[in-house]
């Protein structure tokens, strides 16, 4: 079963350039936290027309349903888990449903498996500051040192296969270096989205 998931996830990685999903979550149950301040809609700061929005709803004790709208017609839903490692907060995002190009073979869509993505949360209020994994940096690290973190590679695409424990160790080890995550983006409540 795990091999089948790995093959399917590798197929997904091939379709998402610049993205390195993980087969396993980045959190354990003991790491999970719930912060009600995340709830509601956040919009990309400083973008007046069609800002990207992230809308969080409660989905169970320690989970969120996250709807992301990049622009009209380009949207997606995730199951999001906020978790804490030492003193740092992160979001683990897992697509709720993956829809692909309508003109592709159904067998391609059937082989897709959604993977876990990691986002660093450096601040929740008054602005939500989020930073994505620096996929270019991570790709270089895995290329130069394949034993650094368990993964599957297909051409120039990667899928992380490391255990949750190893993923967490890797994140904590490289967090202080400042290259593991991109520069944080800032989001505000929609009424303030155009403020600078």
CSV table of C-alpha atoms in Angstrom, one decimal:
chain,number,residue,atom,x,y,z
A,1,UNK,CA,0.0,0.0,0.0
A,2,UNK,CA,2.8,2.4,0.9
A,3,UNK,CA,4.6,1.7,-2.4
A,4,UNK,CA,1.4,2.4,-4.3
A,5,UNK,CA,1.0,5.8,-2.5
A,6,UNK,CA,4.7,6.6,-3.2
A,7,UNK,CA,4.2,5.9,-6.9
A,8,UNK,CA,1.1,8.0,-7.0
A,9,UNK,CA,2.7,10.8,-5.0
A,10,UNK,CA,5.7,10.8,-7.4
A,11,UNK,CA,3.2,11.3,-10.3
A,12,UNK,CA,1.8,14.3,-8.4
A,13,UNK,CA,5.2,15.8,-7.9
A,14,UNK,CA,5.9,15.5,-11.7
A,15,UNK,CA,2.8,17.6,-12.3
A,16,UNK,CA,3.6,20.3,-9.8
A,17,UNK,CA,6.9,22.0,-10.8
A,18,UNK,CA,8.8,23.6,-7.9
A,19,UNK,CA,6.8,21.7,-5.3
A,20,UNK,CA,8.2,19.0,-3.0
A,21,UNK,CA,5.4,17.2,-1.2
A,22,UNK,CA,5.8,14.8,1.6
A,23,UNK,CA,4.3,11.3,1.9
A,24,UNK,CA,4.1,11.7,5.7
A,25,UNK,CA,2.7,14.6,7.8
A,26,UNK,CA,5.1,17.0,9.4
A,27,UNK,CA,3.4,16.7,12.8
A,28,UNK,CA,2.4,14.2,15.4
A,29,UNK,CA,-0.8,14.4,17.4
A,30,UNK,CA,1.1,15.8,20.4
A,31,UNK,CA,2.4,18.7,18.3
A,32,UNK,CA,-1.0,19.9,17.3
A,33,UNK,CA,-2.4,23.2,18.6
A,34,UNK,CA,-5.5,25.1,17.7
A,35,UNK,CA,-5.5,28.9,17.6
A,36,UNK,CA,-8.8,30.6,17.0
A,37,UNK,CA,-7.1,33.8,15.8
A,38,UNK,CA,-6.5,32.0,12.4
A,39,UNK,CA,-10.2,31.6,11.8
A,40,UNK,CA,-11.7,33.8,9.1
A,41,UNK,CA,-10.4,35.2,5.9
A,42,UNK,CA,-7.0,36.7,5.3
A,43,UNK,CA,-6.0,38.6,2.1
A,44,UNK,CA,-2.6,39.3,0.6
A,45,UNK,CA,-1.3,42.6,2.0
A,46,UNK,CA,-0.8,45.5,-0.3
A,47,UNK,CA,-2.5,44.0,-3.3
A,48,UNK,CA,-5.6,46.0,-4.2
A,49,UNK,CA,-7.0,44.0,-7.1
A,50,UNK,CA,-7.7,40.2,-6.8
A,51,UNK,CA,-5.5,39.6,-3.7
A,52,UNK,CA,-4.8,35.9,-2.9
A,53,UNK,CA,-7.0,34.9,0.1
A,54,UNK,CA,-6.8,32.2,2.7
A,55,UNK,CA,-10.0,31.4,4.6
A,56,UNK,CA,-9.8,29.2,7.7
A,57,UNK,CA,-12.8,27.3,9.2
A,58,UNK,CA,-12.7,25.0,12.2
A,59,UNK,CA,-12.8,21.3,11.2
A,60,UNK,CA,-12.6,19.2,14.4
A,61,UNK,CA,-10.7,19.8,17.6
A,62,UNK,CA,-7.3,20.7,16.2
A,63,UNK,CA,-7.8,21.0,12.4
A,64,UNK,CA,-8.9,23.7,9.9
A,65,UNK,CA,-10.5,23.6,6.5
A,66,UNK,CA,-8.5,26.0,4.4
A,67,UNK,CA,-9.8,27.5,1.2
A,68,UNK,CA,-7.2,29.3,-0.9
A,69,UNK,CA,-8.2,31.6,-3.8
A,70,UNK,CA,-5.3,32.8,-5.9
A,71,UNK,CA,-7.6,34.5,-8.4
A,72,UNK,CA,-11.1,34.0,-9.6
A,73,UNK,CA,-11.4,30.4,-10.9
A,74,UNK,CA,-8.0,29.3,-9.4
A,75,UNK,CA,-9.0,27.9,-6.0
A,76,UNK,CA,-8.3,24.9,-3.8
A,77,UNK,CA,-9.2,23.4,-0.4
A,78,UNK,CA,-6.9,21.9,2.1
A,79,UNK,CA,-7.0,20.2,5.5
A,80,UNK,CA,-4.7,22.3,7.6
A,81,UNK,CA,-3.1,21.5,10.9
A,82,UNK,CA,-1.3,24.1,13.0
A,83,UNK,CA,1.5,22.6,15.1
A,84,UNK,CA,4.4,23.7,17.2
A,85,UNK,CA,8.0,22.4,17.2
A,86,UNK,CA,10.0,23.9,20.1
A,87,UNK,CA,8.9,27.6,19.9
A,88,UNK,CA,8.1,27.7,16.2
A,89,UNK,CA,4.7,27.3,14.6
A,90,UNK,CA,3.9,25.7,11.3
A,91,UNK,CA,1.0,24.6,9.1
A,92,UNK,CA,0.8,21.2,7.5
A,93,UNK,CA,-1.4,21.5,4.4
A,94,UNK,CA,-3.0,18.5,2.7
A,95,UNK,CA,-5.2,19.0,-0.4
A,96,UNK,CA,-8.7,17.9,0.2
A,97,UNK,CA,-9.3,17.1,-3.5
A,98,UNK,CA,-7.1,17.3,-6.5
A,99,UNK,CA,-8.6,18.3,-9.8
A,100,UNK,CA,-6.5,18.3,-12.9
A,101,UNK,CA,-6.7,19.4,-16.4
A,102,UNK,CA,-9.9,18.2,-18.0
A,103,UNK,CA,-8.1,17.2,-21.2
A,104,UNK,CA,-5.7,14.7,-19.6
A,105,UNK,CA,-6.2,11.0,-19.5
A,106,UNK,CA,-8.3,9.8,-16.6
A,107,UNK,CA,-5.6,7.3,-15.6
A,108,UNK,CA,-3.3,10.2,-14.8
A,109,UNK,CA,-5.8,11.8,-12.5
A,110,UNK,CA,-6.5,8.4,-10.9
A,111,UNK,CA,-2.8,7.9,-10.0
A,112,UNK,CA,-2.5,11.3,-8.2
A,113,UNK,CA,-2.1,11.3,-4.5
A,114,UNK,CA,-2.1,14.5,-2.5
A,115,UNK,CA,1.0,15.2,-0.4
A,116,UNK,CA,1.7,17.2,2.7
A,117,UNK,CA,3.2,20.7,2.3
A,118,UNK,CA,4.8,22.7,5.0
A,119,UNK,CA,4.3,26.4,5.8
A,120,UNK,CA,6.1,28.4,8.6
A,121,UNK,CA,3.8,30.7,10.6
A,122,UNK,CA,6.0,33.4,12.1
A,123,UNK,CA,3.1,35.6,13.3
A,124,UNK,CA,-0.7,35.4,13.5
A,125,UNK,CA,-1.7,38.9,14.6
A,126,UNK,CA,-2.1,41.6,13.7
A,127,UNK,CA,-0.8,40.3,10.4
A,128,UNK,CA,-0.6,36.7,9.4
A,129,UNK,CA,3.0,36.0,8.2
A,130,UNK,CA,3.5,32.8,6.3
A,131,UNK,CA,6.6,31.4,4.6
A,132,UNK,CA,6.6,28.4,2.2
A,133,UNK,CA,9.4,25.8,2.0
A,134,UNK,CA,12.2,27.1,-0.2
A,135,UNK,CA,11.9,24.3,-2.8
A,136,UNK,CA,14.9,25.4,-4.8
A,137,UNK,CA,17.2,25.3,-1.8
A,138,UNK,CA,15.7,21.9,-0.7
A,139,UNK,CA,16.1,20.5,-4.2
A,140,UNK,CA,19.8,21.5,-4.3
A,141,UNK,CA,20.4,20.0,-0.8
A,142,UNK,CA,18.8,16.7,-1.9
A,143,UNK,CA,20.7,16.6,-5.2
A,144,UNK,CA,24.1,17.3,-3.5
A,145,UNK,CA,23.5,15.0,-0.6
A,146,UNK,CA,20.9,12.3,-1.4
A,147,UNK,CA,21.2,10.8,2.1
A,148,UNK,CA,20.3,14.0,3.8
A,149,UNK,CA,16.6,13.2,4.0
A,150,UNK,CA,14.7,10.1,2.6
A,151,UNK,CA,13.0,10.9,-0.7
A,152,UNK,CA,12.1,9.6,-4.1
A,153,UNK,CA,13.5,11.3,-7.1
A,154,UNK,CA,12.1,11.1,-10.6
A,155,UNK,CA,14.1,13.3,-13.1
A,156,UNK,CA,14.2,16.7,-11.3
A,157,UNK,CA,11.1,16.1,-9.2
A,158,UNK,CA,11.2,15.0,-5.5
A,159,UNK,CA,8.8,13.5,-3.1
A,160,UNK,CA,9.8,13.3,0.6
A,161,UNK,CA,9.4,9.8,2.0
A,162,UNK,CA,11.1,10.5,5.4
A,163,UNK,CA,9.2,9.6,8.6
A,164,UNK,CA,7.5,12.4,10.5
A,165,UNK,CA,10.2,12.3,13.1
A,166,UNK,CA,13.0,12.7,10.5
A,167,UNK,CA,11.1,15.5,8.8
A,168,UNK,CA,10.9,17.4,12.1
A,169,UNK,CA,14.6,16.8,12.9
A,170,UNK,CA,15.5,18.2,9.5
A,171,UNK,CA,13.3,21.2,9.8
A,172,UNK,CA,14.6,22.1,13.3
A,173,UNK,CA,18.2,21.5,12.2
A,174,UNK,CA,18.0,23.8,9.2
A,175,UNK,CA,15.6,26.4,10.5
A,176,UNK,CA,18.3,28.7,12.0
A,177,UNK,CA,20.2,28.8,8.7
A,178,UNK,CA,17.6,31.0,7.2
A,179,UNK,CA,17.3,29.2,3.8
A,180,UNK,CA,14.8,26.5,4.5
A,181,UNK,CA,11.8,28.8,4.0
A,182,UNK,CA,11.2,31.7,1.6
A,183,UNK,CA,10.7,35.2,2.8
A,184,UNK,CA,7.4,35.5,4.7
A,185,UNK,CA,4.4,36.9,2.9
A,186,UNK,CA,2.0,39.1,4.9
A,187,UNK,CA,-1.8,38.7,5.0
A,188,UNK,CA,-4.3,40.9,6.7
A,189,UNK,CA,-8.1,40.9,7.2
A,190,UNK,CA,-9.8,41.8,3.9
A,191,UNK,CA,-10.9,45.3,5.0
A,192,UNK,CA,-7.2,46.1,5.5
A,193,UNK,CA,-5.8,44.2,2.4
A,194,UNK,CA,-5.1,47.4,0.5
A,195,UNK,CA,-3.2,49.0,3.4
A,196,UNK,CA,0.5,49.3,3.0
